[in-house]
Each structure stands twice: as structure tokens, then as C-alpha cells.
Amino acid sequence: MKITASTEIYGVMGNPIRHSLSPILQNGWLEEAGYNAVYLAFEPKVEEFASALNGLALSQIKGLNVTAPFKSSAAKLAVTKTDDVAIIGAANTLRLSPTGYDAHNTDGKGLVLDLDNRAENWREQTKIITILGVGGAAKGILSALIAAAAKEIRLVGRDEAKCREIVELAKSLAKSEAIIIHSYGWEDMAQAISGADLIINATPIGLSHDNSLSLDFGKTAAKAIIYDMTYAQKESDLLKSAKAQNRMALNGIGMLVGQGAYAFEIWFGHLPDFTKGFERLMNMDR
């Protein structure tokens, strides 16, 4: 596209951010839609996030994705926020209004959109969901999973206090006693995944060469989906072990596409093509 004085600017904020695939994803959709807009990456210093965000608002940057470590700060600084953002305390999408940025969180909907596209009939087959991790990533996907399919949600964590906190959060989001929600300690992993139809790794375990996560999926549902929210060129040990045990294995690159698609909808009023976005990232040299 040709950049002109009237070109609108969107972007992603994070630190670090140079590894982000979001500019490739979003600029492709912008070009396909024919919008006079461009999507850039911004990497403010952690201690300067508030002033950087204010500067972008004053500069009329129309919309932003927000990633680590700024999601909580984005939620706090927004002038308005959705109910989900208010409850979980994290935002990954900002839209400029006349008074500042409005905060949204599309992570959970993005994961569900990915499953809808890559895991046929998952909603009908999923009764028990086990989420590994009780931090911000897990909190961000709870509402969408409750709305989409879950009859029972099991949360697995190492910190007992955080486990109790996220169970209460999940119950407040569910607003129904028909959904069973409870937590397990990390040492109870075998029990937590037994009979599960969907297992989601919402921890950073497996992101580096120094840590690894591989599990015995023998007692999960035969058609269980093992979903790792992390994504990298190198396949995680968790997904390798899932494939070796004949379970469906999905990484988080589709969630990146899905959350980006819903952010695009917030900014422009319509969903872009998930499949084109996914293929764009899968076909690129990384």
C-alpha cells in the first residue's frame, strides 16, 4: 500500500516485541480489505508504558493490540473496559475513543475461533476441559470456554492461593452452578487430565530449552485435543508427546490469528478471513 498523510495507524505494544507476527497478520488483512491503514510494532520500556500509551492516544493511533508484560496495565489505564476486562484485570485490545482507549480482551474468543476452524466438532465432543496454569493467560480464556462448551473446568496450578482465586473467578464468570469448576495441585496432574476432552497449556513451560512439559495422555478421552497456547517454530515437547499418543495436537499460532481477527472486528466492524490469516503465518519464513 502507499502510505499517505491520511493513513491511519494501528499497532501492537509489548516488550520484547520484535518477534511478533501480528504486523504480518494484520497488514495482510488491511491490504485485503483495501483500508488506508498500517499496523506497526511499539516497544516502550516497561517503566514508561503509561506515558507511551498516553502519547499514542494523543497521536491518534486508532487501535492497539497489547501483549506481555502490559496487559494488566492496559486494563488499568483504559478509560472504559468490557465486563470481562474488569473481572480478569487484563486487556489485549485497545480502541481509541474521543476520551482515550477502550479496553477489550479477545484472547479467549480467539482460542475458540481457532478450535472452531481446526478442530471439527470439538464443541459437541468437549465436556471436560483441563487448563494447565492459573495465571493471566488462563484467566483470559475462561469466559469464552465457559460460553462455548464447558460442562466441567479443571484448573491445575502450583500455588494454592492462586488456584482458589481463579476458581472463584471462573465461578463468577460462569454465573451457573451447572458448570463444575475446581482446581488441582500440580502433583495431581494425572487426576486432573483423566477423562479430559480438551487440555490447554496456559503456562510458559516449554517456551525455552531449559524447561519441558510432556504428559501421559493414556487416560484422557480418546479424541482429546491437546492445545499449547505457546507457539514457536520448534514444536513443544507437550505436542510431541500428544502426537506420539495419537491425540490431536494444536499450537497457539491459530489463537494468535483468532484474537487478532476479533481485534480487527473491534476496530473495523467485521471479521477478516481466519483461514487467509492463518495460511499467511504458516507459509512465511520464520
PDB file of C-alpha atoms in Angstrom, residues 128 130 154 188-199 215-226 245 247:
ATOM      1  CA  ILE A 128     -14.244 -31.714  30.463  1.00  0.00           C
ATOM      2  CA  THR A 130      -8.347 -29.051  31.862  1.00  0.00           C
ATOM      3  CA  ARG A 154     -10.337 -28.207  35.920  1.00  0.00           C
ATOM      4  CA  ASP A 188      -2.341 -34.188  40.959  1.00  0.00           C
ATOM      5  CA  MET A 189      -1.818 -33.775  37.199  1.00  0.00           C
ATOM      6  CA  ALA A 190      -2.760 -37.377  36.350  1.00  0.00           C
ATOM      7  CA  GLN A 191      -6.135 -36.988  38.055  1.00  0.00           C
ATOM      8  CA  ALA A 192      -6.664 -33.544  36.524  1.00  0.00           C
ATOM      9  CA  ILE A 193      -6.285 -34.776  32.939  1.00  0.00           C
ATOM     10  CA  SER A 194      -8.052 -38.111  33.384  1.00  0.00           C
ATOM     11  CA  GLY A 195     -11.114 -38.203  31.123  1.00  0.00           C
ATOM     12  CA  ALA A 196     -10.434 -34.687  29.778  1.00  0.00           C
ATOM     13  CA  ASP A 197     -11.556 -33.852  26.245  1.00  0.00           C
ATOM     14  CA  LEU A 198      -9.509 -30.662  25.888  1.00  0.00           C
ATOM     15  CA  ILE A 199      -6.238 -29.931  27.683  1.00  0.00           C
ATOM     16  CA  LEU A 215       2.445 -35.913  29.859  1.00  0.00           C
ATOM     17  CA  ASP A 216       0.863 -39.362  29.753  1.00  0.00           C
ATOM     18  CA  PHE A 217      -2.440 -38.902  27.918  1.00  0.00           C
ATOM     19  CA  GLY A 218      -3.465 -42.557  28.185  1.00  0.00           C
ATOM     20  CA  LYS A 219      -6.420 -41.816  30.478  1.00  0.00           C
ATOM     21  CA  THR A 220      -7.705 -38.762  28.633  1.00  0.00           C
ATOM     22  CA  ALA A 221     -10.622 -39.049  26.218  1.00  0.00           C
ATOM     23  CA  ALA A 222      -9.615 -40.996  23.109  1.00  0.00           C
ATOM     24  CA  LYS A 223     -10.290 -37.956  20.898  1.00  0.00           C
ATOM     25  CA  ALA A 224      -8.775 -35.461  23.327  1.00  0.00           C
ATOM     26  CA  ILE A 225      -7.307 -32.250  21.938  1.00  0.00           C
ATOM     27  CA  ILE A 226      -4.009 -31.106  23.416  1.00  0.00           C
ATOM     28  CA  GLN A 245      -0.040 -40.901  21.839  1.00  0.00           C
ATOM     29  CA  ARG A 247      -4.042 -37.193  20.320  1.00  0.00           C
TER      30      ARG A 247
END
